CSV table of C-alpha atoms and ligand atoms in Angstrom, one decimal:
chain,number,residue,atom,x,y,z
A,1,UNK,CA,94.6,126.6,106.2
A,2,UNK,CA,94.5,127.9,109.7
A,3,UNK,CA,94.5,124.6,111.5
A,4,UNK,CA,95.5,121.0,110.7
A,5,UNK,CA,93.4,118.7,112.8
A,6,UNK,CA,91.8,116.4,110.2
A,7,UNK,CA,91.7,115.8,106.4
A,8,UNK,CA,88.6,118.1,106.5
A,9,UNK,CA,91.0,121.1,107.1
A,10,UNK,CA,92.9,120.4,103.9
A,11,UNK,CA,91.5,122.3,100.8
A,12,UNK,CA,93.4,120.0,98.3
A,13,UNK,CA,94.8,116.7,99.6
A,14,UNK,CA,96.6,115.9,96.3
A,15,UNK,CA,98.3,119.3,96.3
A,16,UNK,CA,99.5,118.8,99.9
A,17,UNK,CA,101.0,115.4,98.9
A,18,UNK,CA,102.7,117.0,95.9
A,19,UNK,CA,104.0,119.7,98.2
A,20,UNK,CA,105.5,117.2,100.6
A,21,UNK,CA,107.2,115.3,97.7
A,22,UNK,CA,108.7,118.5,96.4
A,23,UNK,CA,110.0,119.3,99.9
A,24,UNK,CA,111.5,115.8,100.1
A,25,UNK,CA,113.4,116.5,96.9
A,26,UNK,CA,114.5,119.9,98.1
A,27,UNK,CA,114.1,120.3,101.9
A,28,UNK,CA,115.9,123.6,102.4
A,29,UNK,CA,114.3,125.6,99.5
A,30,UNK,CA,112.1,127.6,101.9
A,31,UNK,CA,114.4,128.5,104.8
A,32,UNK,CA,113.4,132.1,104.7
A,33,UNK,CA,109.7,131.3,105.4
A,34,UNK,CA,110.1,130.5,109.1
A,35,UNK,CA,112.7,133.2,110.0
A,36,UNK,CA,111.9,134.8,113.4
A,37,UNK,CA,108.8,132.5,113.8
A,38,UNK,CA,108.5,130.0,116.6
A,39,UNK,CA,106.7,126.7,116.8
A,40,UNK,CA,105.6,125.5,120.2
A,41,UNK,CA,105.2,121.7,120.6
A,42,UNK,CA,103.2,120.6,123.6
A,43,UNK,CA,103.2,116.9,124.5
A,44,UNK,CA,100.7,115.6,127.0
A,45,UNK,CA,101.8,112.0,126.0
A,46,UNK,CA,105.0,110.3,124.9
A,47,UNK,CA,106.4,110.5,121.3
A,48,UNK,CA,109.5,109.7,119.3
A,49,UNK,CA,108.6,110.2,115.7
A,50,UNK,CA,106.1,113.1,116.0
A,51,UNK,CA,108.4,115.0,118.3
A,52,UNK,CA,111.6,114.7,116.2
A,53,UNK,CA,110.1,114.8,112.7
A,54,UNK,CA,108.0,117.9,113.4
A,55,UNK,CA,111.0,119.6,114.9
A,56,UNK,CA,113.2,118.7,111.9
A,57,UNK,CA,110.5,119.9,109.5
A,58,UNK,CA,110.3,123.3,111.3
A,59,UNK,CA,114.1,123.7,111.4
A,60,UNK,CA,114.2,123.0,107.6
A,61,UNK,CA,111.8,125.9,107.1
A,62,UNK,CA,114.1,128.1,109.3
A,63,UNK,CA,111.8,128.2,112.3
A,64,UNK,CA,112.7,128.1,116.0
A,65,UNK,CA,111.2,125.3,118.0
A,66,UNK,CA,110.3,125.0,121.7
A,67,UNK,CA,109.0,121.7,123.1
A,68,UNK,CA,107.1,121.4,126.4
A,69,UNK,CA,106.7,117.9,127.8
A,70,UNK,CA,103.5,119.0,129.6
A,71,UNK,CA,103.0,115.5,131.0
A,72,UNK,CA,106.2,115.7,133.1
A,73,UNK,CA,107.7,119.2,133.0
A,74,UNK,CA,104.6,121.4,132.9
A,75,UNK,CA,102.0,122.2,135.6
A,76,UNK,CA,99.1,119.8,135.7
A,77,UNK,CA,96.4,121.4,133.5
A,78,UNK,CA,92.7,121.8,134.3
A,79,UNK,CA,90.3,121.7,131.3
A,80,UNK,CA,86.9,121.8,133.0
A,81,UNK,CA,85.2,125.2,132.9
A,82,UNK,CA,84.1,126.4,136.3
A,83,UNK,CA,86.3,123.9,138.1
A,84,UNK,CA,87.1,124.6,141.8
A,85,UNK,CA,90.8,123.8,141.6
A,86,UNK,CA,91.3,122.4,145.0
A,87,UNK,CA,92.6,119.0,143.7
A,88,UNK,CA,95.6,117.9,141.7
A,89,UNK,CA,95.5,120.4,138.8
A,90,UNK,CA,97.6,123.5,139.2
A,91,UNK,CA,96.8,125.7,136.2
A,92,UNK,CA,93.7,126.2,134.0
A,93,UNK,CA,93.9,125.9,130.2
A,94,UNK,CA,92.2,129.4,130.1
A,95,UNK,CA,95.3,130.8,131.7
A,96,UNK,CA,98.1,128.6,130.2
A,97,UNK,CA,97.0,128.6,126.6
A,98,UNK,CA,97.1,132.4,126.0
A,99,UNK,CA,100.6,132.4,127.4
A,100,UNK,CA,101.7,129.8,124.9
A,101,UNK,CA,99.9,131.8,122.2
A,102,UNK,CA,101.8,134.9,123.1
A,103,UNK,CA,105.2,133.1,122.9
A,104,UNK,CA,104.6,131.1,119.7
A,105,UNK,CA,103.4,131.7,116.2
A,106,UNK,CA,102.2,128.1,115.6
A,107,UNK,CA,101.1,125.6,118.3
A,108,UNK,CA,101.2,121.8,118.1
A,109,UNK,CA,99.6,119.6,120.7
A,110,UNK,CA,99.6,115.8,121.4
A,111,UNK,CA,96.6,114.9,123.5
A,112,UNK,CA,95.6,111.2,123.6
A,113,UNK,CA,92.1,110.2,124.6
A,114,UNK,CA,91.4,109.1,128.2
A,115,UNK,CA,89.5,106.0,126.8
A,116,UNK,CA,87.1,106.3,129.8
A,117,UNK,CA,84.3,108.4,128.4
A,118,UNK,CA,83.5,108.1,124.7
A,119,UNK,CA,81.6,111.4,124.7
A,120,UNK,CA,84.4,113.3,126.3
A,121,UNK,CA,87.0,111.9,123.8
A,122,UNK,CA,84.8,112.4,120.8
A,123,UNK,CA,84.2,116.0,121.8
A,124,UNK,CA,88.0,116.7,121.5
A,125,UNK,CA,87.6,119.0,124.4
A,126,UNK,CA,91.4,119.3,125.1
A,127,UNK,CA,92.3,120.0,121.5
A,128,UNK,CA,89.4,122.5,121.2
A,129,UNK,CA,90.5,124.3,124.4
A,130,UNK,CA,94.1,124.7,123.0
A,131,UNK,CA,92.8,126.0,119.7
A,132,UNK,CA,90.4,128.4,121.3
A,133,UNK,CA,92.5,129.8,124.0
A,134,UNK,CA,95.9,130.1,122.2
A,135,UNK,CA,94.3,131.9,119.2
A,136,UNK,CA,97.2,130.7,117.0
A,137,UNK,CA,97.4,128.4,114.0
A,138,UNK,CA,97.3,124.8,115.3
A,139,UNK,CA,98.7,121.5,114.2
A,140,UNK,CA,97.5,118.3,115.7
A,141,UNK,CA,100.3,116.0,116.9
A,142,UNK,CA,97.6,113.3,117.5
A,143,UNK,CA,94.3,114.1,119.2
A,144,UNK,CA,91.7,111.9,120.9
A,145,UNK,CA,90.2,110.7,117.6
A,146,UNK,CA,92.7,111.5,114.8
A,147,UNK,CA,96.4,111.6,113.9
A,148,UNK,CA,96.5,113.6,110.6
A,149,UNK,CA,100.3,114.0,110.4
A,150,UNK,CA,100.7,110.2,110.4
A,151,UNK,CA,98.0,109.8,107.8
A,152,UNK,CA,99.5,112.4,105.5
A,153,UNK,CA,102.8,110.6,105.8
A,154,UNK,CA,101.0,107.3,105.0
A,155,UNK,CA,99.3,108.9,102.0
A,156,UNK,CA,102.7,110.1,100.8
A,157,UNK,CA,104.1,106.6,101.2
A,158,UNK,CA,101.2,105.1,99.3
A,159,UNK,CA,101.6,107.6,96.5
A,160,UNK,CA,105.3,106.9,96.2
A,161,UNK,CA,104.9,103.1,96.1
A,162,UNK,CA,101.5,102.8,94.4
A,163,UNK,CA,101.3,100.2,91.5
A,164,UNK,CA,99.9,101.1,88.1
A,165,UNK,CA,96.4,99.6,88.8
A,166,UNK,CA,94.0,101.0,91.4
A,167,UNK,CA,95.4,99.4,94.6
A,168,UNK,CA,93.5,97.5,97.2
A,169,UNK,CA,94.4,98.7,100.7
A,170,UNK,CA,93.5,96.7,103.8
A,171,UNK,CA,93.4,98.1,107.3
A,172,UNK,CA,93.7,95.2,109.6
A,173,UNK,CA,93.2,95.1,113.4
A,174,UNK,CA,96.0,93.3,115.3
A,175,UNK,CA,96.3,92.2,118.9
A,176,UNK,CA,97.8,94.3,121.6
A,177,UNK,CA,98.2,94.0,125.4
A,178,UNK,CA,97.0,97.5,126.3
A,179,UNK,CA,93.9,99.6,125.4
A,180,UNK,CA,95.0,101.7,122.4
A,181,UNK,CA,93.4,104.8,120.9
A,182,UNK,CA,91.4,104.7,117.6
A,183,UNK,CA,93.1,107.8,116.2
A,184,UNK,CA,95.6,106.2,113.8
A,185,UNK,CA,93.0,103.8,112.3
A,186,UNK,CA,90.3,106.5,112.1
A,187,UNK,CA,92.6,108.9,110.5
A,188,UNK,CA,94.1,106.4,108.0
A,189,UNK,CA,90.6,105.5,106.8
A,190,UNK,CA,89.5,109.1,106.6
A,191,UNK,CA,92.6,110.0,104.4
A,192,UNK,CA,92.7,106.9,102.3
A,193,UNK,CA,89.0,107.4,101.4
A,194,UNK,CA,90.2,110.6,99.7
A,195,UNK,CA,92.7,108.7,97.5
A,196,UNK,CA,91.9,106.7,94.4
A,197,UNK,CA,92.1,103.2,96.1
A,198,UNK,CA,89.8,100.4,97.3
A,199,UNK,CA,89.8,100.4,101.1
A,200,UNK,CA,88.8,97.3,103.1
A,201,UNK,CA,88.8,97.3,107.0
A,202,UNK,CA,89.0,94.0,108.8
A,203,UNK,CA,88.6,93.4,112.6
A,204,UNK,CA,87.0,90.9,115.0
A,205,UNK,CA,83.4,91.5,116.1
A,206,UNK,CA,83.1,94.3,118.5
A,207,UNK,CA,85.9,96.4,117.0
A,208,UNK,CA,83.9,98.5,114.5
A,209,UNK,CA,85.4,102.0,114.2
A,210,UNK,CA,83.3,105.2,114.2
A,211,UNK,CA,81.7,105.2,110.8
A,212,UNK,CA,82.1,109.0,110.8
A,213,UNK,CA,85.7,108.3,109.9
A,214,UNK,CA,85.6,105.0,108.0
A,215,UNK,CA,82.9,106.3,105.6
A,216,UNK,CA,82.5,104.2,102.5
A,217,UNK,CA,85.2,101.6,103.4
A,218,UNK,CA,84.0,98.0,103.2
A,219,UNK,CA,84.1,96.0,106.4
A,220,UNK,CA,85.1,92.3,106.2
A,221,UNK,CA,85.3,90.3,109.4
A,222,UNK,CA,87.1,87.4,107.9
A,223,UNK,CA,90.7,88.6,107.9
A,224,UNK,CA,92.0,86.1,105.4
A,225,UNK,CA,89.3,87.0,102.9
A,226,UNK,CA,89.9,90.7,103.4
A,227,UNK,CA,93.6,90.2,102.6
A,228,UNK,CA,93.0,88.4,99.3
A,229,UNK,CA,94.6,90.4,96.5
A,230,UNK,CA,95.7,93.2,98.8
A,231,UNK,CA,98.5,95.5,97.5
A,232,UNK,CA,99.0,97.3,100.9
A,233,UNK,CA,98.2,96.0,104.4
A,234,UNK,CA,98.1,98.6,107.2
A,235,UNK,CA,98.4,96.9,110.6
A,236,UNK,CA,97.1,98.6,113.7
A,237,UNK,CA,95.5,97.7,117.1
A,238,UNK,CA,92.7,99.7,118.5
A,239,UNK,CA,90.5,99.1,121.5
A,240,UNK,CA,86.7,98.6,121.2
A,241,UNK,CA,84.7,101.7,120.2
A,242,UNK,CA,81.3,100.2,121.1
A,243,UNK,CA,82.4,98.9,124.4
A,244,UNK,CA,84.5,102.0,124.8
A,245,UNK,CA,88.2,101.5,125.5
A,246,UNK,CA,87.9,97.8,126.3
A,247,UNK,CA,90.0,94.9,125.1
A,248,UNK,CA,87.5,92.3,123.9
A,249,UNK,CA,89.9,90.0,122.0
A,250,UNK,CA,93.6,89.1,122.1
A,251,UNK,CA,93.4,86.3,119.5
A,252,UNK,CA,97.0,85.9,118.4
A,253,UNK,CA,95.9,84.5,115.0
A,254,UNK,CA,95.2,88.1,114.0
A,255,UNK,CA,98.9,89.0,114.3
A,256,UNK,CA,100.1,89.6,110.8
A,257,UNK,CA,102.7,86.9,109.7
A,258,UNK,CA,104.1,85.8,106.3
A,259,UNK,CA,101.4,83.2,106.2
A,260,UNK,CA,98.8,85.9,106.1
A,261,UNK,CA,100.4,87.5,103.0
A,262,UNK,CA,100.2,84.3,100.8
A,263,UNK,CA,97.0,85.3,99.1
A,264,UNK,CA,97.9,89.0,98.8
A,265,UNK,CA,99.3,90.7,95.7
A,266,UNK,CA,102.8,90.6,97.2
A,267,UNK,CA,101.5,93.2,99.6
A,268,UNK,CA,103.7,95.9,101.2
A,269,UNK,CA,103.1,96.1,104.9
A,270,UNK,CA,102.6,99.4,106.9
A,271,UNK,CA,102.5,100.4,110.5
A,272,UNK,CA,102.8,103.8,112.1
A,273,UNK,CA,105.2,102.6,114.9
A,274,UNK,CA,105.8,102.1,117.7
A,275,UNK,CA,105.0,98.4,117.0
A,276,UNK,CA,104.9,95.5,119.5
A,277,UNK,CA,107.0,92.9,117.6
A,278,UNK,CA,105.6,89.4,117.5
A,279,UNK,CA,102.3,90.6,119.1
A,280,UNK,CA,100.9,92.9,116.3
A,281,UNK,CA,103.4,92.0,113.5
A,282,UNK,CA,106.0,89.3,113.1
A,283,UNK,CA,109.7,89.9,113.0
A,284,UNK,CA,109.9,88.1,109.7
A,285,UNK,CA,107.7,90.8,108.0
A,286,UNK,CA,109.2,93.8,109.8
A,287,UNK,CA,112.7,92.6,108.9
A,288,UNK,CA,111.8,91.9,105.2
A,289,UNK,CA,111.6,94.2,102.1
A,290,UNK,CA,107.8,94.0,102.3
A,291,UNK,CA,107.9,96.4,105.3
A,292,UNK,CA,107.3,100.1,104.6
A,293,UNK,CA,107.5,101.2,108.2
A,294,UNK,CA,110.8,103.1,107.8
A,295,UNK,CA,109.6,104.9,104.7
A,296,UNK,CA,106.5,105.9,106.6
A,297,UNK,CA,108.5,107.3,109.5
A,298,UNK,CA,110.8,109.2,107.1
A,299,UNK,CA,107.9,110.7,105.4
A,300,UNK,CA,106.7,112.1,108.7
A,301,UNK,CA,109.3,114.9,108.2
A,302,UNK,CA,107.9,116.0,104.8
A,303,UNK,CA,104.3,115.6,105.9
A,304,UNK,CA,105.0,118.0,108.8
A,305,UNK,CA,107.0,120.3,106.6
A,306,UNK,CA,104.2,120.6,104.0
A,307,UNK,CA,101.7,121.4,106.7
A,308,UNK,CA,103.9,123.9,108.5
A,309,UNK,CA,104.7,125.6,105.1
A,310,UNK,CA,101.0,126.1,104.4
A,311,UNK,CA,100.4,127.4,107.9
A,312,UNK,CA,103.3,129.9,107.6
A,313,UNK,CA,102.2,131.0,104.1
A,314,UNK,CA,98.5,131.5,105.0
A,315,UNK,CA,98.8,133.2,108.5
B,401,AN0,C1,99.6,105.3,120.1
B,401,AN0,C2,98.3,105.2,119.3
B,401,AN0,O1,98.0,104.1,118.7
B,401,AN0,O2,97.5,106.1,119.2
B,401,AN0,C3,100.5,106.2,119.3
B,401,AN0,C4,100.8,105.8,117.9
B,401,AN0,C5,101.5,106.8,117.1
B,401,AN0,N1,100.2,104.1,120.2
B,401,AN0,C6,100.4,103.5,121.4
B,401,AN0,O3,99.9,104.0,122.4
B,401,AN0,C7,101.2,102.3,121.5
B,402,CP,N1,103.9,107.3,114.7
B,402,CP,C1,104.0,108.2,115.7
B,402,CP,O1,103.2,109.1,115.8
B,402,CP,O2,105.0,107.9,116.6
B,402,CP,P1,105.3,108.6,118.0
B,402,CP,O3,104.2,108.2,118.9
B,402,CP,O4,106.7,108.1,118.4
B,402,CP,O5,105.3,110.1,117.7
């Protein structure tokens, strides 16, 4: 593995999950691997979990870590080829990225979508520019369309808590006050489709995700019907994909509450965090044993560690 941008980069998903669980049991077993190697983390957007868990993961492998908050501390970057840079951008990615590549052995970048142009966001032009011009192994810290480290942590959490039968997993849209990227939902669907589970996606009309990522998942517009018999409910907001980046619906009946769980199979509830309490998900669920959100966040460390370990071993 030379890059980790999507489940498609992973040769064996089950082996990666097993690797993460082994690291969770013994996090300091490979401290020699990262000796004298540097991980550079570049954040074009905010982060709590991705920033800290990836740093801890790298340190547990013996790596050095440097973080650049490129949205605040770095020069404003230009990504357009041939741009006449007489505006607000100060440095071109063609100049900045090779510098990062010369300082670091592995590069991680967080680059949210602009949610203005679907074509631009779908092209992943920012991520692709970093990969191309740093020339180093790359780990996505959430790109315009996918958040694979989150999904790997979610797959680890599902594996740890999975019942004996083939579980039903429901990805449900929830309300939000801001236009939110599709990356977490796309990525969750893409990864869960690789596990031996039944995946159902539920959302109001107008919120269909890109089928490139949801694949064979069944779509059910009636949320209550979708939730029947669910073993896991993954709650997430996303903006419209067809009316790109727009908020079409803020119907608060879609907020997940205890009432929504009545017909489930005592479902465990998941969310990637940060969560808007009492907008996306009710306090009563988040404060109850049904919630898996802290387990998911903890597994971010071992997801990142398994990925970094493979990148160190193979490059
Ligand atoms: C981001 C998103 O949904 O992509 C980051 C989640 C990890 N969430 C928000 O912007 C609230
Ligand atoms: N879940 C997640 O990626 O959180 P952060 O945005 O805080 O990194």
